Tab-separated table of N, CA and C in Angstrom:
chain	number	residue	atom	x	y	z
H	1	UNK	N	-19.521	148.503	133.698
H	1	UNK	CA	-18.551	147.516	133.286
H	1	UNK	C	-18.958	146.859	131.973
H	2	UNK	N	-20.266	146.100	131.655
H	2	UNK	CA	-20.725	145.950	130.478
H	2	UNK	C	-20.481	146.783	129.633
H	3	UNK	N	-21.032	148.257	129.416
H	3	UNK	CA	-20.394	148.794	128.803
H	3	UNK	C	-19.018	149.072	128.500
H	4	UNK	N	-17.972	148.990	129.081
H	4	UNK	CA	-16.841	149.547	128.960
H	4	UNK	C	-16.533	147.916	128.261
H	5	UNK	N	-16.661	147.206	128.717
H	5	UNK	CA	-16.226	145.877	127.608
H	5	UNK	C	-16.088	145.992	126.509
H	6	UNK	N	-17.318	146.305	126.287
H	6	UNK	CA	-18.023	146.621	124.633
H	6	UNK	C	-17.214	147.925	123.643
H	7	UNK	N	-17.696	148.387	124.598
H	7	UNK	CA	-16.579	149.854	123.761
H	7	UNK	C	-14.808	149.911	124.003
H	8	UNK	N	-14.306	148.948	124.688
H	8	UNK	CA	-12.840	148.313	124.080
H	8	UNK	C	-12.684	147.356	123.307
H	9	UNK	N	-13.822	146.570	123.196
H	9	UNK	CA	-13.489	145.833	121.921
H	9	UNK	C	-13.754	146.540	121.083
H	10	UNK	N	-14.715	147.592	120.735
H	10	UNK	CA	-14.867	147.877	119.491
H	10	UNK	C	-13.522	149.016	119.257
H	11	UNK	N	-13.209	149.496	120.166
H	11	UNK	CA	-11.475	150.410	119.890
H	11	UNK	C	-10.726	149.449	119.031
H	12	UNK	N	-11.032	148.148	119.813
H	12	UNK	CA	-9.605	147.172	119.158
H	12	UNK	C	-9.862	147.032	117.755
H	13	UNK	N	-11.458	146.731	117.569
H	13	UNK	CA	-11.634	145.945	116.085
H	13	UNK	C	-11.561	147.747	115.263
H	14	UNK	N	-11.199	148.527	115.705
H	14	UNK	CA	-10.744	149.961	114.984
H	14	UNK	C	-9.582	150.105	114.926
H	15	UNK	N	-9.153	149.841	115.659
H	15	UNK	CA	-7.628	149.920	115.401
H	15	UNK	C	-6.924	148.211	114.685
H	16	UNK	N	-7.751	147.683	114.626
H	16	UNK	CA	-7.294	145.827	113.707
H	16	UNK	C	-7.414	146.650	112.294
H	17	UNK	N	-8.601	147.364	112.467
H	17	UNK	CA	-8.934	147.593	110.824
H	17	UNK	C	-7.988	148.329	110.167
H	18	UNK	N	-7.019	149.242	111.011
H	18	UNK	CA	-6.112	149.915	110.610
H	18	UNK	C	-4.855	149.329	110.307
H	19	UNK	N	-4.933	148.468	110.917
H	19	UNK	CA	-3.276	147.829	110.213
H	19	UNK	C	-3.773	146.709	109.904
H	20	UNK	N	-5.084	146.043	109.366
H	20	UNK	CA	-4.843	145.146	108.052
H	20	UNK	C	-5.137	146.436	107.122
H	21	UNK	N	-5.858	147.243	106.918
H	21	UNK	CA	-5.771	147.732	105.865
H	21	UNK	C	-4.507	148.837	105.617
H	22	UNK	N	-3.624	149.028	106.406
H	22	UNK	CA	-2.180	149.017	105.959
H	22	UNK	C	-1.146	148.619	104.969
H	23	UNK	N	-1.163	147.115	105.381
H	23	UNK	CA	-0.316	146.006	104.972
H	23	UNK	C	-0.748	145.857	103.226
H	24	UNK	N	-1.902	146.058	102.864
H	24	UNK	CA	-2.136	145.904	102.007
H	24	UNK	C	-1.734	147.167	101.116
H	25	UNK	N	-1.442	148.152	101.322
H	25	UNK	CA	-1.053	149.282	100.713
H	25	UNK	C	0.209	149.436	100.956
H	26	UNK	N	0.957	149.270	102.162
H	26	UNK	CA	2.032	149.418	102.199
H	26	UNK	C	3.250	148.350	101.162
H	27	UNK	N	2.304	147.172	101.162
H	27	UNK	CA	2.992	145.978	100.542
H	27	UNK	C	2.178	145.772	99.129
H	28	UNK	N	1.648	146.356	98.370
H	28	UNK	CA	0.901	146.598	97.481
H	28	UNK	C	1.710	145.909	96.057
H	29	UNK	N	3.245	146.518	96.204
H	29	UNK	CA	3.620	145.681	94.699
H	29	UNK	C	4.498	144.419	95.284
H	30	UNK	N	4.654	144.171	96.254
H	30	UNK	CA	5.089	142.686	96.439
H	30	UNK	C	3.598	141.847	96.331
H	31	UNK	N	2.170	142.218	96.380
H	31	UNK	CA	0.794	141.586	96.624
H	31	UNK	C	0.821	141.952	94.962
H	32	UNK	N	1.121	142.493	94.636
H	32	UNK	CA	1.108	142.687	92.597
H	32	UNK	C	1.722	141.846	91.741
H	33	UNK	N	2.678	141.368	92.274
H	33	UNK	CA	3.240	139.810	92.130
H	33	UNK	C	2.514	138.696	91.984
H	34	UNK	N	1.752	138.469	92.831
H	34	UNK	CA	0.706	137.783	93.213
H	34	UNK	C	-0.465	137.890	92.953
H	35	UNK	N	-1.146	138.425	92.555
H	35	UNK	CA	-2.509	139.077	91.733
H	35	UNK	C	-2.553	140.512	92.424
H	36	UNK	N	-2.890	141.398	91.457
H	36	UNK	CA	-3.610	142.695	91.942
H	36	UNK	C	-4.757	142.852	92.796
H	37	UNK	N	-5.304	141.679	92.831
H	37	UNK	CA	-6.801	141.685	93.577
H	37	UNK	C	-6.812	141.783	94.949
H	38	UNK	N	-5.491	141.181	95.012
H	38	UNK	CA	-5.217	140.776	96.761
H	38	UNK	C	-5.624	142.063	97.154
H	39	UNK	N	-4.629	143.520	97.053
H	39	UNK	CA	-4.899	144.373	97.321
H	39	UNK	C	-6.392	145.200	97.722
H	40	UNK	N	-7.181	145.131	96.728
H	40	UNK	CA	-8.381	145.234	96.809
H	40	UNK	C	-9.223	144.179	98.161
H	41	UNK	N	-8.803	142.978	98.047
H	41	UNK	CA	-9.506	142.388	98.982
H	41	UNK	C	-9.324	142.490	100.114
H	42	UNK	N	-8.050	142.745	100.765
H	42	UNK	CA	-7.596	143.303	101.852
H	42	UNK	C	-8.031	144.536	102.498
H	43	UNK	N	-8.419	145.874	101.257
H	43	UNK	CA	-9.119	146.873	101.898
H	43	UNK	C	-10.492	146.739	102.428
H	44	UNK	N	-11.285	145.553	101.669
H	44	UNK	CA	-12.359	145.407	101.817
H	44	UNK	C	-12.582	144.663	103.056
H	45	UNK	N	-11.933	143.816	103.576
H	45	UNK	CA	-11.917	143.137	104.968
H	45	UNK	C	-11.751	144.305	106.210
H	46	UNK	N	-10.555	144.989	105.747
H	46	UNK	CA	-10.310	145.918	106.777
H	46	UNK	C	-11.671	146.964	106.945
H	47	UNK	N	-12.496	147.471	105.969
H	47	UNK	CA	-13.457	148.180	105.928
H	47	UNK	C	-14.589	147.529	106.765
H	48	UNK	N	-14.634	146.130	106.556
H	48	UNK	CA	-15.658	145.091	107.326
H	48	UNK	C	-15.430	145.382	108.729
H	49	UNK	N	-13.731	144.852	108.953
H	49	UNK	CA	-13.807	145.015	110.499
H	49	UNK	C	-13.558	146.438	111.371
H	50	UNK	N	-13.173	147.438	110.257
H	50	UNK	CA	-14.014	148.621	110.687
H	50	UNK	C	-15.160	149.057	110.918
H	51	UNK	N	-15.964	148.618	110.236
H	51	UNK	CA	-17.937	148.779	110.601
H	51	UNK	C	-18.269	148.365	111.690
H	52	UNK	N	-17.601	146.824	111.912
H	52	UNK	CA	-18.022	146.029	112.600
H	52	UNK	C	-17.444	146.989	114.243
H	53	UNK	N	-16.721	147.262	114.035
H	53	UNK	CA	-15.786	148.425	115.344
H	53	UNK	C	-16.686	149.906	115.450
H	54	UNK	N	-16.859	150.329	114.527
H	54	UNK	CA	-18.012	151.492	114.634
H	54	UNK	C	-19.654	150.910	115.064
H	55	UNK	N	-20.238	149.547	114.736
H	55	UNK	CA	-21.335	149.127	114.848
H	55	UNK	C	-21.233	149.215	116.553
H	56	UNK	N	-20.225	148.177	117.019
H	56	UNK	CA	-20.191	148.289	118.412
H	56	UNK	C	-19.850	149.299	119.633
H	57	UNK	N	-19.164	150.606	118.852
H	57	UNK	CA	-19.216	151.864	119.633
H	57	UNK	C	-20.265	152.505	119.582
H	58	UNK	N	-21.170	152.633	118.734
H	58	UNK	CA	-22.313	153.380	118.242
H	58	UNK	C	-23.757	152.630	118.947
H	59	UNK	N	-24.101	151.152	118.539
H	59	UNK	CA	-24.965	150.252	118.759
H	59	UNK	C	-24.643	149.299	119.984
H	60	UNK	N	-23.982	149.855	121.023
H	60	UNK	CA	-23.489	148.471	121.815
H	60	UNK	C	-24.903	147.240	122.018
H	61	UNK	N	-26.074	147.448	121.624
H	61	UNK	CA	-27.071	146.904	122.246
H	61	UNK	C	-26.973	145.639	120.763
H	62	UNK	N	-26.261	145.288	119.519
H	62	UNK	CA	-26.094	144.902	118.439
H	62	UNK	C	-24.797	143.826	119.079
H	63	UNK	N	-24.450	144.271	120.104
H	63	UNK	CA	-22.942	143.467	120.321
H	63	UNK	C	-22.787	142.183	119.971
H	64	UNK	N	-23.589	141.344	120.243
H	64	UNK	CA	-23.727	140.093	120.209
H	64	UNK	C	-23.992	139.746	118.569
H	65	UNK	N	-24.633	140.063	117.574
H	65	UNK	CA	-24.527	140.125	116.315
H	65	UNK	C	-23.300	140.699	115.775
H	66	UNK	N	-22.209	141.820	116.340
H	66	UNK	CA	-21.456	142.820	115.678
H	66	UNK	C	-19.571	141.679	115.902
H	67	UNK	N	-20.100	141.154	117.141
H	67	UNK	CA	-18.722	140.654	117.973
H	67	UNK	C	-18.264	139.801	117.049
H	68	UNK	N	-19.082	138.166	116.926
H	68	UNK	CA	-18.706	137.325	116.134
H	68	UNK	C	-18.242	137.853	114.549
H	69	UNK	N	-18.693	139.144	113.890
H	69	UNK	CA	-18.883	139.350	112.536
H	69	UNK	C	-17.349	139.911	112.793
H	70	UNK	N	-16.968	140.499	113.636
H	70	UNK	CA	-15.785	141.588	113.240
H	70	UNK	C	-14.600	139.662	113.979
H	71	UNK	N	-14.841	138.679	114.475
H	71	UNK	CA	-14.144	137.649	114.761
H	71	UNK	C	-13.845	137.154	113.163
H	72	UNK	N	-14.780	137.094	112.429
H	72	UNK	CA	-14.930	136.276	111.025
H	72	UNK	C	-13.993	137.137	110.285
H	73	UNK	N	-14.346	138.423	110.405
H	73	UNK	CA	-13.990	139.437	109.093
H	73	UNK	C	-12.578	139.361	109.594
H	74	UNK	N	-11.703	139.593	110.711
H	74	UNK	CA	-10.067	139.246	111.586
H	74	UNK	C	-9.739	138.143	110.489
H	75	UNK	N	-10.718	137.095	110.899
H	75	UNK	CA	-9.475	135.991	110.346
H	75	UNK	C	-9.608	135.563	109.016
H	76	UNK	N	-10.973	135.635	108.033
H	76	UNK	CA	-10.660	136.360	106.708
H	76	UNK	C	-9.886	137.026	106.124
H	77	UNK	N	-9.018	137.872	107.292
H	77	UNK	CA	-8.478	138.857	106.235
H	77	UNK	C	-6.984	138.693	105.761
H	78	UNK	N	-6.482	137.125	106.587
H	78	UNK	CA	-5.755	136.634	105.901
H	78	UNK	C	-5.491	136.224	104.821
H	79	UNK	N	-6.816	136.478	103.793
H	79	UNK	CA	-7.069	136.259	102.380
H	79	UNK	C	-6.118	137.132	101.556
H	80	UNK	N	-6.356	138.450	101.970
H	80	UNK	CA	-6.207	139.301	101.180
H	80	UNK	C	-5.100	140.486	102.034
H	81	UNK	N	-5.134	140.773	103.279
H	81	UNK	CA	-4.248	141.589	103.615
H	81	UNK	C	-3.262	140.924	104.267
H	82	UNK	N	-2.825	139.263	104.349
H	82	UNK	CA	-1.838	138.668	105.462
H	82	UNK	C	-2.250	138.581	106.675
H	83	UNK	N	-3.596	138.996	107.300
H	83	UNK	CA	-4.214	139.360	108.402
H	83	UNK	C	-3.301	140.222	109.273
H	84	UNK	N	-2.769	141.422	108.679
H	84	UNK	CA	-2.256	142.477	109.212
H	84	UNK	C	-1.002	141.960	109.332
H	85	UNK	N	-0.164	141.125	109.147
H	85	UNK	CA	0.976	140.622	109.657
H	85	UNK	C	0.471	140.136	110.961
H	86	UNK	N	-0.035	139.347	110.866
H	86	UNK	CA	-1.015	138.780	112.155
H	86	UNK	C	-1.176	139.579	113.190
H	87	UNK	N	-0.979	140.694	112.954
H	87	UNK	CA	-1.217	142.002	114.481
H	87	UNK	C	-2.584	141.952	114.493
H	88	UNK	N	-2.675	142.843	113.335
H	88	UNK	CA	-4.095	143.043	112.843
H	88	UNK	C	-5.432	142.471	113.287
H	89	UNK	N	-4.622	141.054	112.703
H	89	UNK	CA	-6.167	139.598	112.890
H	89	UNK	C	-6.041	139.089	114.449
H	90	UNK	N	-4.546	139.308	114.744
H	90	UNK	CA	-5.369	138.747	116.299
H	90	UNK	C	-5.832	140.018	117.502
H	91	UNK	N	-5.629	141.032	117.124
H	91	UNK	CA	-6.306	142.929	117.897
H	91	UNK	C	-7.740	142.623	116.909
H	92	UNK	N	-8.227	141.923	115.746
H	92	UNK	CA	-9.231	141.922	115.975
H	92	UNK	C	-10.267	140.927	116.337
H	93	UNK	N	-9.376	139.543	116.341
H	93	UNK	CA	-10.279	138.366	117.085
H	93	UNK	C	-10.143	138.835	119.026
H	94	UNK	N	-9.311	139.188	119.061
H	94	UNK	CA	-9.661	139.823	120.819
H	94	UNK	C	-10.677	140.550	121.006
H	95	UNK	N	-10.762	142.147	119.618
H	95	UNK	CA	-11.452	143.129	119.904
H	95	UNK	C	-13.492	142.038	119.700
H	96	UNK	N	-13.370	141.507	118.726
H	96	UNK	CA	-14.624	140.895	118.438
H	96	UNK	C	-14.824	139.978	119.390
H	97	UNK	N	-14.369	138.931	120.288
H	97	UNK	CA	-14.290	138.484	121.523
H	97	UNK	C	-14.778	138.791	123.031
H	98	UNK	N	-13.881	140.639	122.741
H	98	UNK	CA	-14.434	141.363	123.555
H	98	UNK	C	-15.785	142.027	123.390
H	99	UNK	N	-16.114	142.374	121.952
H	99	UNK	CA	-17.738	142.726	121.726
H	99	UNK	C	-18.574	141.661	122.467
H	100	UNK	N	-18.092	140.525	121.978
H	100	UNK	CA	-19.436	139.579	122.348
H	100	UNK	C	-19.760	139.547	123.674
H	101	UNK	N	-18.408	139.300	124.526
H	101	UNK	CA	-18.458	138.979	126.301
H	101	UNK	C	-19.430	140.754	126.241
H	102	UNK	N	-19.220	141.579	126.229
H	102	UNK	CA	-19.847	142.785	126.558
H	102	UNK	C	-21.429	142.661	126.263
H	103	UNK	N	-21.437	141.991	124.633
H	103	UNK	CA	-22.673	142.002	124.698
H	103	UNK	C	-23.721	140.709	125.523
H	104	UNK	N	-22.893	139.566	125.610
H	104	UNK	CA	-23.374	138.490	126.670
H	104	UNK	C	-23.983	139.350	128.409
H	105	UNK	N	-23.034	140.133	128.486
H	105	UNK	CA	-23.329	140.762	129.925
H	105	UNK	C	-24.136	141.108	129.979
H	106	UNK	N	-24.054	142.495	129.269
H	106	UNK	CA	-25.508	143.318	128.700
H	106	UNK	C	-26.757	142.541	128.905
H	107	UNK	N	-26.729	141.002	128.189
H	107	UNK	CA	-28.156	140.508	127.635
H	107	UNK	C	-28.168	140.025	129.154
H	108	UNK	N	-27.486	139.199	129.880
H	108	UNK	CA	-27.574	138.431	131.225
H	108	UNK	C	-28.688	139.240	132.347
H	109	UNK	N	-27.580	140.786	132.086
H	109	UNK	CA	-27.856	141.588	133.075
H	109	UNK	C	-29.657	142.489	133.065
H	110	UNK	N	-30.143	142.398	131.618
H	110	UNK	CA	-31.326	142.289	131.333
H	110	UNK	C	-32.483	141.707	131.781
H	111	UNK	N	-31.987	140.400	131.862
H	111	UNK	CA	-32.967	139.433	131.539
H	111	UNK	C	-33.273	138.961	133.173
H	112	UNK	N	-34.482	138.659	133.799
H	112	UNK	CA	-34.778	138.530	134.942
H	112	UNK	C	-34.483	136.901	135.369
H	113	UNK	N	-34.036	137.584	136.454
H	113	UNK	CA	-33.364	135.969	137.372
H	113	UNK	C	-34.253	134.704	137.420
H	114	UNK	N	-33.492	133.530	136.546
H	114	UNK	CA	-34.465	132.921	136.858
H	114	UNK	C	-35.459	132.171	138.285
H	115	UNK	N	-34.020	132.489	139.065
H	115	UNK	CA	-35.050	131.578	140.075
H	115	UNK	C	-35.603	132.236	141.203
């Protein structure tokens, strides 16, 4: 069960990363209006909370470092990609949510009882 936590959040924060970094390409010359940069910054968030989604399928034992980072990089990425049309940012504050509870378990289930 710990495991399986862990490795659905990190599906989610893989699939968040995919539709903020969408929005930003798909909507690219209405964000050209607005500075060109947006664009750029938007891929770069989505790339974040893609790592952060590969860190926790690959490393689940990182969860607890990987969870909160792919929570930050979600709602950052309202900077630059709209935070997916908010799909995006909130599939990846769940998916990073869900890293952490996975990795909380993990560490609980480790660590010897205290009493």
């Amino acid at each position: 069960m710990k495991e399986t936590v862990t490795r659905v959040g990190g599906g989610l924060l893989c699939v968040a990363s995919v539709i903020i970094g969408a929005v930003p390409i798909l909507f690219r010359s209405e964000l050209a209006v607005i500075g060109g940069s947006f664009t750029l910054v938007g891929l770069v968030f989505a790339a974040l909370v893609g790592s952060c989604g590969l860190a926790a399928l690959t490393r689940p034992e990182y969860a607890l470092y990987v969870g909160p980072m792919g929570v930050l990089f979600s709602f950052l990425s309202m900077i630059g990609a709209l935070g997916g049309l908010f799909v995006g940012m909130f599939l990846g504050m769940l998916g990073g949510l869900a890293v952490t509870v996975g990795g909380a378990l993990q560490r609980s289930g480790s660590d010897p009882d205290p009493a």
